[in-house]
Coordinates of C-alpha atoms and ligand atoms in Angstrom, one line a residue:
X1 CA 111.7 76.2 91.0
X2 CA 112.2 80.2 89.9
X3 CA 114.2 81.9 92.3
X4 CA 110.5 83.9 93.3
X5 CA 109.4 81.2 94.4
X6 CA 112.9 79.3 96.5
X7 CA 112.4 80.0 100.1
X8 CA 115.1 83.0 101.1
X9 CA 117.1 81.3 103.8
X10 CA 119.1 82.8 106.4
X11 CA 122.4 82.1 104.9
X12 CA 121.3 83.6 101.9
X13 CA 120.4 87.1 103.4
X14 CA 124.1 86.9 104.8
X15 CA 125.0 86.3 101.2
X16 CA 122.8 89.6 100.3
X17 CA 125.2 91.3 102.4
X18 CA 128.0 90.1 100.9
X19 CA 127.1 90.7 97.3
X20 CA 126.6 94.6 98.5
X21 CA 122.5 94.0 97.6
X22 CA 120.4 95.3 99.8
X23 CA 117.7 93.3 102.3
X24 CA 113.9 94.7 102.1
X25 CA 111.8 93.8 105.2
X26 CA 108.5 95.0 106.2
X27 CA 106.1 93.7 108.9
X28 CA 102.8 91.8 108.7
X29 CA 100.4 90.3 110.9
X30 CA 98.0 88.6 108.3
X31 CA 98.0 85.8 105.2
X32 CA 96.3 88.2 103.0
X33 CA 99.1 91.3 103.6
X34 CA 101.5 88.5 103.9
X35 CA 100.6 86.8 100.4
X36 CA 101.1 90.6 99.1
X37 CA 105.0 91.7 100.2
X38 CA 106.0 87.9 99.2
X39 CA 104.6 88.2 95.8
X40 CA 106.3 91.8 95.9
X41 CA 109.3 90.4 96.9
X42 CA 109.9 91.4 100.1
X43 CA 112.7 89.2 101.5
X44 CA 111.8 88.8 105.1
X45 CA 108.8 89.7 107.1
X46 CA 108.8 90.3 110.5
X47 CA 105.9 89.3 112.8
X48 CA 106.7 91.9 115.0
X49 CA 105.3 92.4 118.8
X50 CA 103.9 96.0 117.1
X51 CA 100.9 93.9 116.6
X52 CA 100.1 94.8 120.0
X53 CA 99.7 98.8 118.5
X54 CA 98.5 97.8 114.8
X55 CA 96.5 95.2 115.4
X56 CA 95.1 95.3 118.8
X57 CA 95.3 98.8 119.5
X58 CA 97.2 98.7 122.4
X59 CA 99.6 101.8 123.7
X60 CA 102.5 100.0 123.7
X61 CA 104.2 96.4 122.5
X62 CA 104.1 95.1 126.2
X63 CA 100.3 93.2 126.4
X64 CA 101.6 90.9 123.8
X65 CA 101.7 87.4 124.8
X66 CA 103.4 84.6 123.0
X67 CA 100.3 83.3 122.1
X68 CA 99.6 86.5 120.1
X69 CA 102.5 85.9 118.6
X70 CA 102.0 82.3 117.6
X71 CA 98.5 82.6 116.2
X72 CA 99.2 85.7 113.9
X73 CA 103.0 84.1 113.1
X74 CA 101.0 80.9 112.1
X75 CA 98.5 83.6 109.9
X76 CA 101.6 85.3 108.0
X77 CA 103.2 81.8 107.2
X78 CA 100.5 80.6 105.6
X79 CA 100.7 83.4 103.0
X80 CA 104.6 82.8 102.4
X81 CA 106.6 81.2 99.5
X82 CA 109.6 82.8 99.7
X83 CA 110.4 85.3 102.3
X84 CA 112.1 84.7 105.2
X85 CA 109.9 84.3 108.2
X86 CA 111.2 86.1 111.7
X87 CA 108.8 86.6 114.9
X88 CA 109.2 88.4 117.4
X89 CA 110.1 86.9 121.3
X90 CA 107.6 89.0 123.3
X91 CA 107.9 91.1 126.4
X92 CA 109.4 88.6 129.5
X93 CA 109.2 85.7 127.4
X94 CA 113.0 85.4 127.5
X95 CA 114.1 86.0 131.0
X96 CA 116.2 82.8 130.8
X97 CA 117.9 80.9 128.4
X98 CA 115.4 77.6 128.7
X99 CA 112.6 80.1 128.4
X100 CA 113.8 81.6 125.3
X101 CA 113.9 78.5 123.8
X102 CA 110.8 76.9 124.8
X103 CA 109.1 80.3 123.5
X104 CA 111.4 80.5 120.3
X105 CA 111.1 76.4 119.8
X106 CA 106.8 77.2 119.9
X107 CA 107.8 80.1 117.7
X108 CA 109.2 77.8 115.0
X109 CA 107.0 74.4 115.5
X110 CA 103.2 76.2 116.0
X111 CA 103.8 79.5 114.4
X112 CA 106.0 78.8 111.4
X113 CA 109.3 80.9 112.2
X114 CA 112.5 80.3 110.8
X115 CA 114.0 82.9 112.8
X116 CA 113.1 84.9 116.4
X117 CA 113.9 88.5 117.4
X118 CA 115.0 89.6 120.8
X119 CA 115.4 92.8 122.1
X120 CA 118.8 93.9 124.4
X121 CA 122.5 93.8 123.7
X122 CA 125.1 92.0 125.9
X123 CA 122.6 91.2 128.9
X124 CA 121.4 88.8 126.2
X125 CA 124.6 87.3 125.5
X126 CA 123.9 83.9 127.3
X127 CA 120.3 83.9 125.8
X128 CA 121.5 84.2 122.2
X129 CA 124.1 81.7 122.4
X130 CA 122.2 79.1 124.2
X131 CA 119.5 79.9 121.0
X132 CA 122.0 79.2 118.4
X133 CA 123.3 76.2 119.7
X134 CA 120.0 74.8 119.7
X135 CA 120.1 75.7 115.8
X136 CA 117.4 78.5 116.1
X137 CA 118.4 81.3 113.9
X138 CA 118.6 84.6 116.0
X139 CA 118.1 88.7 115.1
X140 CA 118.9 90.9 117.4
X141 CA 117.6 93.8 118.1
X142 CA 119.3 97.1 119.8
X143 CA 118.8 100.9 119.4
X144 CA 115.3 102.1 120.4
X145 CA 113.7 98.9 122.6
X146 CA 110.1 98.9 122.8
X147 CA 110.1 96.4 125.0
X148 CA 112.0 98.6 127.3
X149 CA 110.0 101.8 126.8
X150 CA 108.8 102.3 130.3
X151 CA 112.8 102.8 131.4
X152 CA 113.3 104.6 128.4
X153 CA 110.9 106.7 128.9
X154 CA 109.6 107.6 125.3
X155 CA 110.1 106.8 121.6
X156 CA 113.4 109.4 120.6
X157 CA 116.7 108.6 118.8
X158 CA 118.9 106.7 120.7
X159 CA 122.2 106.6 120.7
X160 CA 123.4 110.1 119.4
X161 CA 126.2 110.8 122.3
X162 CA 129.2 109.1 121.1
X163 CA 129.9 107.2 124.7
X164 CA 126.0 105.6 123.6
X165 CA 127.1 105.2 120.1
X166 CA 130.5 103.0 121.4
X167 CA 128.1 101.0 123.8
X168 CA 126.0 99.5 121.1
X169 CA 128.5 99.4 118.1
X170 CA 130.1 96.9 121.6
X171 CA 126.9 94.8 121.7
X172 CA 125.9 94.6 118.7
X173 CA 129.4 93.0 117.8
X174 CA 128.9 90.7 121.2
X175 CA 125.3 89.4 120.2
X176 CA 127.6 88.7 116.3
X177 CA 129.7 87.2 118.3
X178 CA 127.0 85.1 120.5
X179 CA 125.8 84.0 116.4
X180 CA 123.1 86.4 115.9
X181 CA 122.5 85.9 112.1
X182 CA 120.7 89.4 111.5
X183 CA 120.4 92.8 113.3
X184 CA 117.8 94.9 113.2
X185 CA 118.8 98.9 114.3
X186 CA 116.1 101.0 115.8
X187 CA 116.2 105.0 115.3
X188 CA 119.9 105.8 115.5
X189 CA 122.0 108.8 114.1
X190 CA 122.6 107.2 110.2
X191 CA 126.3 107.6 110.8
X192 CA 125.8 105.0 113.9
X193 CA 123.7 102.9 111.5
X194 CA 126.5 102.7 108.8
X195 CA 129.4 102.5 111.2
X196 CA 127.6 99.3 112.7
X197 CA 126.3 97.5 109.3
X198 CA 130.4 98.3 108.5
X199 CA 131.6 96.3 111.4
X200 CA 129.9 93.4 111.5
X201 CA 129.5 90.5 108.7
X202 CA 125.9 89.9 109.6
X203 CA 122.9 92.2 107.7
X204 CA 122.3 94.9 109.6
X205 CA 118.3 95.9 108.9
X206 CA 117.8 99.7 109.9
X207 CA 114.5 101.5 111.0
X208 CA 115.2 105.1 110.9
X209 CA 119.2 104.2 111.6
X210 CA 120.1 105.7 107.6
X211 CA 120.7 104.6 104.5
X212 CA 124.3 103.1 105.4
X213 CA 122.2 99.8 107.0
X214 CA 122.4 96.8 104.6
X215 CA 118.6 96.5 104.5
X216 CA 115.3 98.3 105.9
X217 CA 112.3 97.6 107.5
X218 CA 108.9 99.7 108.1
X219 CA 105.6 98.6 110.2
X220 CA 103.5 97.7 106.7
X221 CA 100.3 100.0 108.1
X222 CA 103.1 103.1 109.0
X223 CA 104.5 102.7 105.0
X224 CA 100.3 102.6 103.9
X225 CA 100.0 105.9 105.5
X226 CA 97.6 104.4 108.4
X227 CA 97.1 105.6 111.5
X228 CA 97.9 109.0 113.8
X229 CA 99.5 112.2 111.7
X230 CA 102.7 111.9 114.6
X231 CA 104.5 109.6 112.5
X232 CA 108.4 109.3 113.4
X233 CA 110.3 110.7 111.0
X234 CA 111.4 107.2 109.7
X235 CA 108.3 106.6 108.0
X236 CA 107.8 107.1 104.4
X237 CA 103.9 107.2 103.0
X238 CA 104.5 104.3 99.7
X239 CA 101.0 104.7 99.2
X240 CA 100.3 108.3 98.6
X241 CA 100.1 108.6 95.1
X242 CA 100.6 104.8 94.2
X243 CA 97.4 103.3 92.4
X244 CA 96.8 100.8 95.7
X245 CA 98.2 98.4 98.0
X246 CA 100.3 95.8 95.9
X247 CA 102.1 98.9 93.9
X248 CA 103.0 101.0 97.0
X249 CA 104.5 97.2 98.6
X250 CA 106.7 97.1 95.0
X251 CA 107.6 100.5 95.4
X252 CA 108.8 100.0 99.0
X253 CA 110.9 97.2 97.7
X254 CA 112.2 98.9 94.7
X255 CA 113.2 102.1 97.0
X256 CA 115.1 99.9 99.7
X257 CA 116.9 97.9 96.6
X258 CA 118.2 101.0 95.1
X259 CA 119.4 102.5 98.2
X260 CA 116.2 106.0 97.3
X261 CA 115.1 105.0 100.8
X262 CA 115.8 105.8 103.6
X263 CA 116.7 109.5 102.4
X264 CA 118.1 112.3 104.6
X265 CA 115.0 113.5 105.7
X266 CA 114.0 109.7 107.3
X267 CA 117.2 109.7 109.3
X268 CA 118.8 111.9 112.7
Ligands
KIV301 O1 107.8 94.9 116.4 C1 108.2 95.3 115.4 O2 107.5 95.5 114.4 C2 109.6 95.7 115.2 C3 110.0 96.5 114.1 C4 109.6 97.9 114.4 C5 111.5 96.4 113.8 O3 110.4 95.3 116.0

């Protein structure tokens, strides 16, 4: 079997790190969309609770069940060879360690994961260990929580005071600690996102955290230029002037691999 077509597996994104290469992710909800960033080589794609915006049109990630999250987590494995699969844990599914598993083990069995994402730092200590000793591959999640955007009150930059900017360089190396395998870094000054994909030996996969971050990720749709005009700053439009769909997914990957994106402008 051609390396294109080996499963990615989670010790060899670790081993991504390592090598200094950098880790392409986007999302995707679908087999079709799916099929495309695999055969693009996109190395992981997140079924992420943003389905609840993209897909359903909801105003937020909360609505999502876990059975959203099976059914279109079952859709996107069926179009993957290689990539690495990771769905998302959604909104009060993981209140309790038993919980999280139950959700993460339906996750894995029914919807074809090989890894679940949780949002929260170290008040998800407990929940991340008890995962991993149950052998379920974890990513965290910290920065910008959707999951939490009612207390947050809005989608800005978080992080950027440097008492913030100790907090979570603290949990993210406490959910390393708990055996996270991955990170992924939501809207965070780039110096944040550089200084945390420094101290920690896991891959640190940044969304508008700067092009320190040892891999990206984008909402597929935001990087095909749909949707509203008030796109964060994050986003990047790989399909204006690409010839269609498959060429602005290679470009995405090509950008991320040679470090061209994120660029200054992307970051805060
Ligand atoms: O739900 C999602 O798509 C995500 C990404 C934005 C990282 O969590």
């Amino acid at each position: 079997m051609t390396d294109r077509l080996r499963p990615l597996t989670v010790p060899a994104l670790a081993a991504m790190k390592a090598r200094g290469e950098k880790i392409a992710v986007l999302t995707a909800y679908d087999a079709s969309f799916a099929r495309e960033l695999d055969e693009a080589g996109v190395d992981a794609v997140l079924v992420g609770d943003s389905l609840g915006m993209v897909m359903q049109g909801e105003a937020t990630t909360l609505p999502v069940t876990l059975e959203h999250m099976i059914y279109h987590s079952r859709c996107v494995a069926r179009g993957l060879r290689r990539a690495l699969l990771i769905a998302d844990l959604p909104f009060m599914s993981y209140p309790t360690p038993i919980a999280a598993a139950e959700g993460a083990a339906r996750l894995i069995r029914e919807g074809g994961a090989r890894m679940v994402k949780l949002e929260g730092g170290r008040q998800r200590e407990a929940i991340v260990r008890f995962l991993v000793d149950q052998n379920i591959p974890v990513c965290g999640h910290l920065g910008l929580l959707p999951q939490s955007i009612h207390k947050l009150g809005g989608y800005a930059a978080q992080a950027t005071d440097e008492a913030s900017a100790r907090t979570l360089l603290e949990d993210a190396l406490i959910l390393q600690g708990a055996g996270a395998s991955l990170l992924v870094l939501e809207c965070v000054p780039a110096l944040l996102g550089e200084e945390v994909s420094r101290a920690l030996t896991i891959p640190v996969i940044g969304i508008g955290a700067g092009a320190g971050c040892d891999g990206q990720v984008l909402v597929l749709q935001d990087m095909l230029g749909l949707g509203s005009e008030n796109k964060p700053r994050f986003v990047k439009n790989f399909l204006a002037g690409a010839s269609g769909i498959s060429t602005a997914i290679h470009a995405y990957v090509d950008a991320v691999r040679s470090g061209e994106f994120p660029a200054a402008e992307h970051g805060y």
